[in-house]
Amino acid sequence: VQLQASGGGLVQPGGSLRLSCAVSGHHLDYYVIGWFRQVPGKERERISCIKGAGGSVGYAESMKERFTISRNNAKNTVYLQMDNLKPEDTAVYHCATNLGDFVSDQTGCPVEYDYWGQGTLVTVSS
């Protein structure tokens, strides 16, 4: 399975971006996809996940107000809509999947992920 995140770029504070995670090698509608971000030198931060069966979603508490996860099964792609972006949102954003049974965290998202894609850089700056 392969995942490829895209859609990053430079955006002004208050702006929006939509990131895409294109999945190949398995059908999106069966498995969970999660979004993360990481600033160099800092711990990776969980954002959200969307499950295959039923499409239920989970968000880290600090992310739910401005970030929205969605998917298009026909395109085998998961999206992350990011609104009212702030300079502290600057990071490399990654998507990942877990192909098996998983232990959930308090958001309902997997604690562990099996496969990771290359990230996409988001820079929020004026």
Short mmCIF file of N, CA, C and O in Angstrom, two decimals:
data_model
loop_
_atom_site.label_atom_id
_atom_site.label_comp_id
_atom_site.label_asym_id
_atom_site.label_seq_id
_atom_site.Cartn_x
_atom_site.Cartn_y
_atom_site.Cartn_z
N VAL A 1 0.84 -1.19 0.00
CA VAL A 1 0.00 0.00 0.00
C VAL A 1 0.89 1.25 0.00
O VAL A 1 1.95 1.26 0.60
N GLN A 2 0.45 2.26 -0.73
CA GLN A 2 1.19 3.51 -0.79
C GLN A 2 0.26 4.68 -0.52
O GLN A 2 -0.90 4.67 -0.94
N LEU A 3 0.79 5.67 0.17
CA LEU A 3 0.04 6.87 0.45
C LEU A 3 0.87 8.07 0.03
O LEU A 3 2.07 8.10 0.26
N GLN A 4 0.22 9.04 -0.57
CA GLN A 4 0.91 10.24 -1.02
C GLN A 4 0.11 11.46 -0.63
O GLN A 4 -1.00 11.67 -1.12
N ALA A 5 0.69 12.26 0.26
CA ALA A 5 0.05 13.50 0.66
C ALA A 5 0.44 14.62 -0.30
O ALA A 5 1.59 14.67 -0.77
N SER A 6 -0.49 15.51 -0.57
CA SER A 6 -0.22 16.65 -1.44
C SER A 6 -1.13 17.80 -1.06
O SER A 6 -2.05 17.64 -0.24
N GLY A 7 -0.88 18.95 -1.65
CA GLY A 7 -1.74 20.10 -1.42
C GLY A 7 -1.16 21.15 -0.51
O GLY A 7 -1.78 22.18 -0.27
N GLY A 8 0.03 20.88 0.03
CA GLY A 8 0.65 21.87 0.89
C GLY A 8 1.15 23.07 0.11
O GLY A 8 1.13 23.09 -1.12
N GLY A 9 1.60 24.06 0.84
CA GLY A 9 2.11 25.26 0.21
C GLY A 9 2.18 26.40 1.19
O GLY A 9 2.04 26.21 2.40
N LEU A 10 2.36 27.59 0.65
CA LEU A 10 2.44 28.79 1.47
C LEU A 10 1.07 29.46 1.49
O LEU A 10 0.46 29.68 0.43
N VAL A 11 0.60 29.78 2.67
CA VAL A 11 -0.70 30.43 2.82
C VAL A 11 -0.60 31.50 3.89
O VAL A 11 0.18 31.35 4.85
N GLN A 12 -1.35 32.56 3.73
CA GLN A 12 -1.33 33.63 4.73
C GLN A 12 -2.17 33.24 5.94
O GLN A 12 -3.10 32.44 5.83
N PRO A 13 -1.84 33.80 7.08
CA PRO A 13 -2.68 33.56 8.27
C PRO A 13 -4.14 33.89 7.98
O PRO A 13 -4.44 34.90 7.33
N GLY A 14 -5.01 33.02 8.45
CA GLY A 14 -6.45 33.18 8.19
C GLY A 14 -6.90 32.48 6.93
O GLY A 14 -8.11 32.36 6.70
N GLY A 15 -5.98 32.01 6.13
CA GLY A 15 -6.32 31.34 4.89
C GLY A 15 -6.68 29.88 5.10
O GLY A 15 -6.69 29.37 6.22
N SER A 16 -6.96 29.21 3.98
CA SER A 16 -7.36 27.80 4.00
C SER A 16 -6.54 27.00 3.00
O SER A 16 -6.04 27.54 2.01
N LEU A 17 -6.42 25.72 3.29
CA LEU A 17 -5.81 24.77 2.38
C LEU A 17 -6.57 23.46 2.49
O LEU A 17 -7.10 23.14 3.57
N ARG A 18 -6.58 22.71 1.41
CA ARG A 18 -7.11 21.36 1.46
C ARG A 18 -6.01 20.39 1.04
O ARG A 18 -5.51 20.46 -0.08
N LEU A 19 -5.64 19.53 1.96
CA LEU A 19 -4.65 18.52 1.68
C LEU A 19 -5.34 17.26 1.18
O LEU A 19 -6.47 16.96 1.57
N SER A 20 -4.62 16.52 0.34
CA SER A 20 -5.12 15.26 -0.18
C SER A 20 -4.17 14.14 0.19
O SER A 20 -2.96 14.33 0.22
N CYS A 21 -4.73 12.98 0.45
CA CYS A 21 -3.95 11.77 0.68
C CYS A 21 -4.45 10.73 -0.31
O CYS A 21 -5.54 10.17 -0.11
N ALA A 22 -3.68 10.50 -1.35
CA ALA A 22 -4.06 9.52 -2.36
C ALA A 22 -3.53 8.15 -1.94
O ALA A 22 -2.35 8.01 -1.62
N VAL A 23 -4.42 7.18 -1.93
CA VAL A 23 -4.07 5.84 -1.46
C VAL A 23 -4.09 4.88 -2.63
O VAL A 23 -5.04 4.89 -3.43
N SER A 24 -3.07 4.05 -2.73
CA SER A 24 -3.04 3.02 -3.75
C SER A 24 -2.65 1.70 -3.10
O SER A 24 -1.96 1.66 -2.09
N GLY A 25 -3.11 0.64 -3.69
CA GLY A 25 -2.76 -0.68 -3.18
C GLY A 25 -3.82 -1.32 -2.31
O GLY A 25 -3.73 -2.51 -2.00
N HIS A 26 -4.79 -0.56 -1.87
CA HIS A 26 -5.93 -1.16 -1.20
C HIS A 26 -7.11 -0.19 -1.28
O HIS A 26 -6.93 1.00 -1.53
N HIS A 27 -8.29 -0.72 -1.05
CA HIS A 27 -9.49 0.08 -1.16
C HIS A 27 -9.69 0.88 0.09
O HIS A 27 -9.75 0.36 1.19
N LEU A 28 -9.83 2.16 -0.11
CA LEU A 28 -9.95 3.10 0.99
C LEU A 28 -11.12 2.78 1.89
O LEU A 28 -11.06 3.00 3.10
N ASP A 29 -12.19 2.27 1.34
CA ASP A 29 -13.41 2.11 2.13
C ASP A 29 -13.31 1.00 3.16
O ASP A 29 -14.23 0.82 3.95
N TYR A 30 -12.21 0.26 3.19
CA TYR A 30 -12.08 -0.80 4.19
C TYR A 30 -11.22 -0.41 5.38
O TYR A 30 -11.25 -1.08 6.42
N TYR A 31 -10.43 0.64 5.25
CA TYR A 31 -9.41 0.89 6.26
C TYR A 31 -9.40 2.34 6.75
O TYR A 31 -9.87 3.24 6.08
N VAL A 32 -8.81 2.51 7.89
CA VAL A 32 -8.73 3.83 8.51
C VAL A 32 -7.54 4.60 7.95
O VAL A 32 -6.49 4.04 7.67
N ILE A 33 -7.73 5.89 7.76
CA ILE A 33 -6.65 6.80 7.35
C ILE A 33 -6.55 7.91 8.39
O ILE A 33 -7.57 8.47 8.82
N GLY A 34 -5.34 8.21 8.78
CA GLY A 34 -5.12 9.27 9.75
C GLY A 34 -4.23 10.36 9.20
O GLY A 34 -3.42 10.13 8.30
N TRP A 35 -4.40 11.57 9.73
CA TRP A 35 -3.55 12.72 9.40
C TRP A 35 -2.75 13.12 10.64
O TRP A 35 -3.29 13.14 11.75
N PHE A 36 -1.51 13.47 10.37
CA PHE A 36 -0.59 13.90 11.41
C PHE A 36 0.18 15.11 10.90
O PHE A 36 0.21 15.38 9.71
N ARG A 37 0.86 15.78 11.83
CA ARG A 37 1.79 16.82 11.39
C ARG A 37 3.00 16.81 12.31
O ARG A 37 2.93 16.36 13.46
N GLN A 38 4.10 17.32 11.75
CA GLN A 38 5.32 17.33 12.54
C GLN A 38 6.17 18.54 12.18
O GLN A 38 6.39 18.83 11.00
N VAL A 39 6.61 19.21 13.19
CA VAL A 39 7.58 20.29 13.05
C VAL A 39 8.94 19.71 13.39
O VAL A 39 9.06 18.97 14.37
N PRO A 40 9.96 19.99 12.59
CA PRO A 40 11.30 19.46 12.89
C PRO A 40 11.71 19.75 14.32
O PRO A 40 11.58 20.88 14.81
N GLY A 41 12.18 18.70 14.99
CA GLY A 41 12.63 18.86 16.37
C GLY A 41 11.53 18.69 17.39
O GLY A 41 11.81 18.73 18.60
N LYS A 42 10.31 18.51 16.93
CA LYS A 42 9.19 18.33 17.86
C LYS A 42 8.51 16.99 17.61
O LYS A 42 8.69 16.36 16.57
N GLU A 43 7.71 16.57 18.57
CA GLU A 43 6.99 15.32 18.43
C GLU A 43 5.91 15.42 17.36
O GLU A 43 5.32 16.48 17.16
N ARG A 44 5.66 14.29 16.73
CA ARG A 44 4.58 14.23 15.76
C ARG A 44 3.25 14.44 16.47
O ARG A 44 3.03 13.93 17.58
N GLU A 45 2.36 15.16 15.84
CA GLU A 45 1.09 15.54 16.46
C GLU A 45 -0.08 14.90 15.69
O GLU A 45 -0.14 15.00 14.46
N ARG A 46 -0.97 14.29 16.40
CA ARG A 46 -2.15 13.69 15.77
C ARG A 46 -3.16 14.76 15.42
O ARG A 46 -3.36 15.70 16.19
N ILE A 47 -3.81 14.57 14.28
CA ILE A 47 -4.84 15.54 13.87
C ILE A 47 -6.21 14.87 13.86
O ILE A 47 -7.11 15.27 14.58
N SER A 48 -6.35 13.85 13.01
CA SER A 48 -7.68 13.29 12.80
C SER A 48 -7.54 11.93 12.13
O SER A 48 -6.48 11.56 11.62
N CYS A 49 -8.63 11.17 12.12
CA CYS A 49 -8.69 9.94 11.34
C CYS A 49 -10.10 9.75 10.82
O CYS A 49 -11.06 10.32 11.36
N ILE A 50 -10.21 8.96 9.77
CA ILE A 50 -11.52 8.58 9.24
C ILE A 50 -11.49 7.10 8.97
O ILE A 50 -10.57 6.57 8.36
N LYS A 51 -12.51 6.41 9.44
CA LYS A 51 -12.54 4.96 9.34
C LYS A 51 -13.21 4.53 8.04
O LYS A 51 -14.07 5.22 7.51
N GLY A 52 -12.81 3.33 7.58
CA GLY A 52 -13.40 2.83 6.36
C GLY A 52 -14.83 2.41 6.56
O GLY A 52 -15.75 2.88 5.89
N ALA A 53 -15.04 1.50 7.50
CA ALA A 53 -16.38 1.00 7.76
C ALA A 53 -17.21 2.07 8.43
O ALA A 53 -16.96 2.45 9.56
N GLY A 54 -18.18 2.60 7.72
CA GLY A 54 -19.07 3.61 8.28
C GLY A 54 -18.56 5.03 8.17
O GLY A 54 -19.35 5.97 8.26
N GLY A 55 -17.28 5.21 7.99
CA GLY A 55 -16.75 6.55 7.78
C GLY A 55 -16.74 7.43 9.01
O GLY A 55 -16.69 8.66 8.90
N SER A 56 -16.76 6.82 10.20
CA SER A 56 -16.74 7.66 11.40
C SER A 56 -15.38 8.35 11.51
O SER A 56 -14.37 7.86 11.01
N VAL A 57 -15.40 9.51 12.16
CA VAL A 57 -14.19 10.32 12.24
C VAL A 57 -13.83 10.59 13.69
O VAL A 57 -14.68 10.52 14.58
N GLY A 58 -12.57 10.91 13.89
CA GLY A 58 -12.10 11.30 15.20
C GLY A 58 -11.12 12.45 15.05
O GLY A 58 -10.43 12.55 14.03
N TYR A 59 -11.11 13.35 16.02
CA TYR A 59 -10.22 14.51 15.98
C TYR A 59 -9.52 14.68 17.32
O TYR A 59 -10.13 14.48 18.37
N ALA A 60 -8.27 15.10 17.23
CA ALA A 60 -7.62 15.58 18.44
C ALA A 60 -8.37 16.84 18.89
O ALA A 60 -8.85 17.62 18.05
N GLU A 61 -8.49 17.01 20.19
CA GLU A 61 -9.31 18.10 20.73
C GLU A 61 -8.92 19.45 20.18
O GLU A 61 -9.78 20.29 19.84
N SER A 62 -7.65 19.69 20.03
CA SER A 62 -7.18 21.01 19.58
C SER A 62 -7.37 21.22 18.09
O SER A 62 -7.16 22.33 17.59
N MET A 63 -7.76 20.18 17.36
CA MET A 63 -7.85 20.26 15.91
C MET A 63 -9.27 20.36 15.39
O MET A 63 -9.50 20.75 14.25
N LYS A 64 -10.24 19.99 16.21
CA LYS A 64 -11.59 19.80 15.68
C LYS A 64 -12.27 21.10 15.24
O LYS A 64 -13.19 21.07 14.42
N GLU A 65 -11.81 22.21 15.73
CA GLU A 65 -12.50 23.46 15.41
C GLU A 65 -12.20 23.94 13.99
O GLU A 65 -13.07 24.49 13.31
N ARG A 66 -10.98 23.72 13.53
CA ARG A 66 -10.57 24.32 12.25
C ARG A 66 -10.26 23.30 11.16
O ARG A 66 -10.08 23.67 10.00
N PHE A 67 -10.17 22.03 11.52
CA PHE A 67 -9.78 21.00 10.56
C PHE A 67 -10.94 20.05 10.34
O PHE A 67 -11.63 19.67 11.29
N THR A 68 -11.13 19.64 9.07
CA THR A 68 -12.21 18.71 8.73
C THR A 68 -11.67 17.62 7.82
O THR A 68 -11.06 17.92 6.78
N ILE A 69 -11.88 16.38 8.23
CA ILE A 69 -11.44 15.25 7.42
C ILE A 69 -12.61 14.71 6.63
O ILE A 69 -13.76 14.72 7.10
N SER A 70 -12.33 14.23 5.42
CA SER A 70 -13.37 13.64 4.59
C SER A 70 -12.70 12.67 3.61
O SER A 70 -11.47 12.61 3.55
N ARG A 71 -13.51 11.95 2.87
CA ARG A 71 -12.92 11.02 1.92
C ARG A 71 -13.79 10.91 0.68
O ARG A 71 -15.00 11.18 0.72
N ASN A 72 -13.17 10.50 -0.40
CA ASN A 72 -13.86 10.19 -1.64
C ASN A 72 -13.43 8.78 -2.02
O ASN A 72 -12.32 8.58 -2.53
N ASN A 73 -14.30 7.82 -1.78
CA ASN A 73 -13.92 6.42 -2.03
C ASN A 73 -13.67 6.17 -3.51
O ASN A 73 -12.82 5.36 -3.87
N ALA A 74 -14.43 6.83 -4.36
CA ALA A 74 -14.28 6.63 -5.80
C ALA A 74 -12.88 7.05 -6.26
O ALA A 74 -12.32 6.48 -7.20
N LYS A 75 -12.33 8.06 -5.60
CA LYS A 75 -10.98 8.52 -5.95
C LYS A 75 -9.91 7.94 -5.03
O LYS A 75 -8.74 8.25 -5.18
N ASN A 76 -10.34 7.12 -4.06
CA ASN A 76 -9.41 6.52 -3.10
C ASN A 76 -8.54 7.59 -2.45
O ASN A 76 -7.32 7.44 -2.32
N THR A 77 -9.19 8.65 -2.04
CA THR A 77 -8.47 9.81 -1.51
C THR A 77 -9.15 10.32 -0.24
O THR A 77 -10.39 10.34 -0.17
N VAL A 78 -8.33 10.68 0.72
CA VAL A 78 -8.81 11.31 1.94
C VAL A 78 -8.33 12.75 1.93
O VAL A 78 -7.20 13.04 1.52
N TYR A 79 -9.18 13.65 2.42
CA TYR A 79 -8.86 15.07 2.42
C TYR A 79 -8.78 15.61 3.84
O TYR A 79 -9.41 15.08 4.77
N LEU A 80 -8.02 16.66 3.99
CA LEU A 80 -7.99 17.41 5.24
C LEU A 80 -8.17 18.87 4.90
O LEU A 80 -7.28 19.50 4.33
N GLN A 81 -9.34 19.39 5.20
CA GLN A 81 -9.64 20.80 4.99
C GLN A 81 -9.17 21.57 6.21
O GLN A 81 -9.58 21.26 7.34
N MET A 82 -8.34 22.57 5.98
CA MET A 82 -7.78 23.35 7.08
C MET A 82 -8.17 24.81 6.89
O MET A 82 -7.85 25.41 5.87
N ASP A 83 -8.88 25.35 7.85
CA ASP A 83 -9.38 26.72 7.76
C ASP A 83 -8.79 27.61 8.85
O ASP A 83 -8.31 27.11 9.87
N ASN A 84 -8.85 28.90 8.61
CA ASN A 84 -8.34 29.88 9.57
C ASN A 84 -6.93 29.48 10.06
O ASN A 84 -6.67 29.40 11.26
N LEU A 85 -6.08 29.27 9.11
CA LEU A 85 -4.74 28.78 9.45
C LEU A 85 -3.93 29.81 10.19
O LEU A 85 -4.08 31.03 9.96
N LYS A 86 -3.09 29.31 11.08
CA LYS A 86 -2.25 30.15 11.93
C LYS A 86 -0.79 29.78 11.72
O LYS A 86 -0.48 28.66 11.30
N PRO A 87 0.12 30.70 12.03
CA PRO A 87 1.55 30.38 11.85
C PRO A 87 1.96 29.10 12.58
O PRO A 87 2.82 28.37 12.08
N GLU A 88 1.35 28.81 13.70
CA GLU A 88 1.71 27.60 14.43
C GLU A 88 1.22 26.33 13.77
O GLU A 88 1.54 25.22 14.22
N ASP A 89 0.46 26.44 12.69
CA ASP A 89 0.07 25.27 11.90
C ASP A 89 1.15 24.89 10.90
O ASP A 89 1.02 23.86 10.22
N THR A 90 2.20 25.68 10.79
CA THR A 90 3.29 25.36 9.89
C THR A 90 3.94 24.05 10.31
O THR A 90 4.38 23.90 11.44
N ALA A 91 3.99 23.11 9.37
CA ALA A 91 4.50 21.77 9.66
C ALA A 91 4.50 20.95 8.38
O ALA A 91 3.95 21.37 7.36
N VAL A 92 5.11 19.77 8.48
CA VAL A 92 4.95 18.77 7.42
C VAL A 92 3.78 17.89 7.82
O VAL A 92 3.74 17.36 8.93
N TYR A 93 2.84 17.74 6.91
CA TYR A 93 1.62 16.97 7.17
C TYR A 93 1.72 15.62 6.47
O TYR A 93 2.06 15.55 5.29
N HIS A 94 1.42 14.57 7.23
CA HIS A 94 1.52 13.21 6.74
C HIS A 94 0.18 12.51 6.87
O HIS A 94 -0.61 12.82 7.78
N CYS A 95 -0.05 11.52 6.00
CA CYS A 95 -1.17 10.62 6.19
C CYS A 95 -0.63 9.21 6.39
O CYS A 95 0.49 8.89 5.97
N ALA A 96 -1.43 8.39 7.03
CA ALA A 96 -1.01 7.03 7.36
C ALA A 96 -2.23 6.13 7.44
O ALA A 96 -3.37 6.62 7.56
N THR A 97 -1.99 4.83 7.40
CA THR A 97 -3.10 3.88 7.49
C THR A 97 -2.74 2.72 8.41
O THR A 97 -1.56 2.43 8.63
N ASN A 98 -3.76 2.09 8.93
CA ASN A 98 -3.62 0.86 9.71
C ASN A 98 -4.49 -0.18 9.03
O ASN A 98 -5.70 0.02 8.90
N LEU A 99 -3.88 -1.27 8.59
CA LEU A 99 -4.59 -2.25 7.77
C LEU A 99 -5.21 -3.39 8.58
O LEU A 99 -5.85 -4.27 8.00
N GLY A 100 -5.01 -3.40 9.86
CA GLY A 100 -5.53 -4.51 10.64
C GLY A 100 -6.44 -4.05 11.77
O GLY A 100 -6.89 -2.91 11.80
N ASP A 101 -6.68 -4.94 12.70
CA ASP A 101 -7.39 -4.56 13.91
C ASP A 101 -6.49 -3.63 14.72
O ASP A 101 -5.26 -3.79 14.73
N PHE A 102 -7.07 -2.67 15.40
CA PHE A 102 -6.22 -1.74 16.12
C PHE A 102 -6.81 -1.36 17.46
O PHE A 102 -8.02 -1.44 17.68
N VAL A 103 -5.92 -0.96 18.33
CA VAL A 103 -6.31 -0.39 19.61
C VAL A 103 -6.55 1.10 19.39
O VAL A 103 -5.74 1.78 18.75
N SER A 104 -7.67 1.60 19.88
CA SER A 104 -8.04 2.99 19.67
C SER A 104 -7.59 3.88 20.81
O SER A 104 -7.55 3.46 21.96
N ASP A 105 -7.30 5.13 20.45
CA ASP A 105 -7.05 6.12 21.50
C ASP A 105 -8.39 6.74 21.90
O ASP A 105 -9.46 6.28 21.49
N GLN A 106 -8.34 7.83 22.68
CA GLN A 106 -9.57 8.40 23.20
C GLN A 106 -10.42 9.06 22.11
O GLN A 106 -11.59 9.36 22.34
N THR A 107 -9.85 9.28 20.93
CA THR A 107 -10.62 9.86 19.83
C THR A 107 -11.24 8.79 18.94
O THR A 107 -11.96 9.12 17.99
N GLY A 108 -10.93 7.53 19.22
CA GLY A 108 -11.40 6.44 18.37
C GLY A 108 -10.46 6.12 17.23
O GLY A 108 -10.75 5.24 16.41
N CYS A 109 -9.35 6.82 17.15
CA CYS A 109 -8.37 6.59 16.10
C CYS A 109 -7.31 5.59 16.57
O CYS A 109 -7.09 5.44 17.78
N PRO A 110 -6.65 4.91 15.62
CA PRO A 110 -5.64 3.93 16.02
C PRO A 110 -4.51 4.55 16.83
O PRO A 110 -4.08 5.66 16.54
N VAL A 111 -4.03 3.80 17.78
CA VAL A 111 -2.83 4.22 18.51
C VAL A 111 -1.61 4.09 17.61
O VAL A 111 -0.71 4.92 17.64
N GLU A 112 -1.61 3.04 16.80
CA GLU A 112 -0.47 2.78 15.91
C GLU A 112 -0.94 2.72 14.46
O GLU A 112 -2.06 2.30 14.18
N TYR A 113 -0.05 3.14 13.57
CA TYR A 113 -0.31 3.07 12.14
C TYR A 113 0.80 2.25 11.46
O TYR A 113 1.95 2.27 11.90
N ASP A 114 0.42 1.53 10.38
CA ASP A 114 1.37 0.62 9.75
C ASP A 114 2.15 1.26 8.61
O ASP A 114 3.31 0.95 8.39
N TYR A 115 1.48 2.06 7.82
CA TYR A 115 2.08 2.60 6.61
C TYR A 115 1.93 4.11 6.60
O TYR A 115 0.86 4.65 6.91
N TRP A 116 3.02 4.74 6.17
CA TRP A 116 3.07 6.20 6.14
C TRP A 116 3.45 6.68 4.75
O TRP A 116 4.23 6.05 4.05
N GLY A 117 2.90 7.81 4.39
CA GLY A 117 3.28 8.42 3.12
C GLY A 117 4.26 9.54 3.32
O GLY A 117 4.53 9.98 4.44
N GLN A 118 4.81 10.01 2.22
CA GLN A 118 5.64 11.20 2.24
C GLN A 118 4.76 12.39 2.61
O GLN A 118 3.60 12.44 2.23
N GLY A 119 5.30 13.30 3.34
CA GLY A 119 4.51 14.42 3.80
C GLY A 119 4.44 15.56 2.80
O GLY A 119 5.13 15.56 1.77
N THR A 120 3.61 16.52 3.13
CA THR A 120 3.51 17.74 2.34
C THR A 120 3.67 18.93 3.29
O THR A 120 3.08 18.94 4.37
N LEU A 121 4.49 19.89 2.87
CA LEU A 121 4.82 21.00 3.75
C LEU A 121 3.77 22.10 3.65
O LEU A 121 3.42 22.56 2.56
N VAL A 122 3.29 22.52 4.80
CA VAL A 122 2.38 23.66 4.90
C VAL A 122 3.09 24.78 5.65
O VAL A 122 3.59 24.56 6.76
N THR A 123 3.16 25.93 5.03
CA THR A 123 3.78 27.08 5.66
C THR A 123 2.75 28.20 5.75
O THR A 123 2.18 28.61 4.73
N VAL A 124 2.50 28.65 6.97
CA VAL A 124 1.54 29.73 7.19
C VAL A 124 2.33 30.97 7.60
O VAL A 124 2.91 31.03 8.69
N SER A 125 2.35 31.93 6.72
CA SER A 125 3.17 33.12 6.97
C SER A 125 2.67 34.27 6.12
O SER A 125 2.17 34.08 5.00
N SER A 126 2.82 35.46 6.64
CA SER A 126 2.47 36.65 5.87
C SER A 126 3.70 37.19 5.15
O SER A 126 3.61 38.18 4.43
#
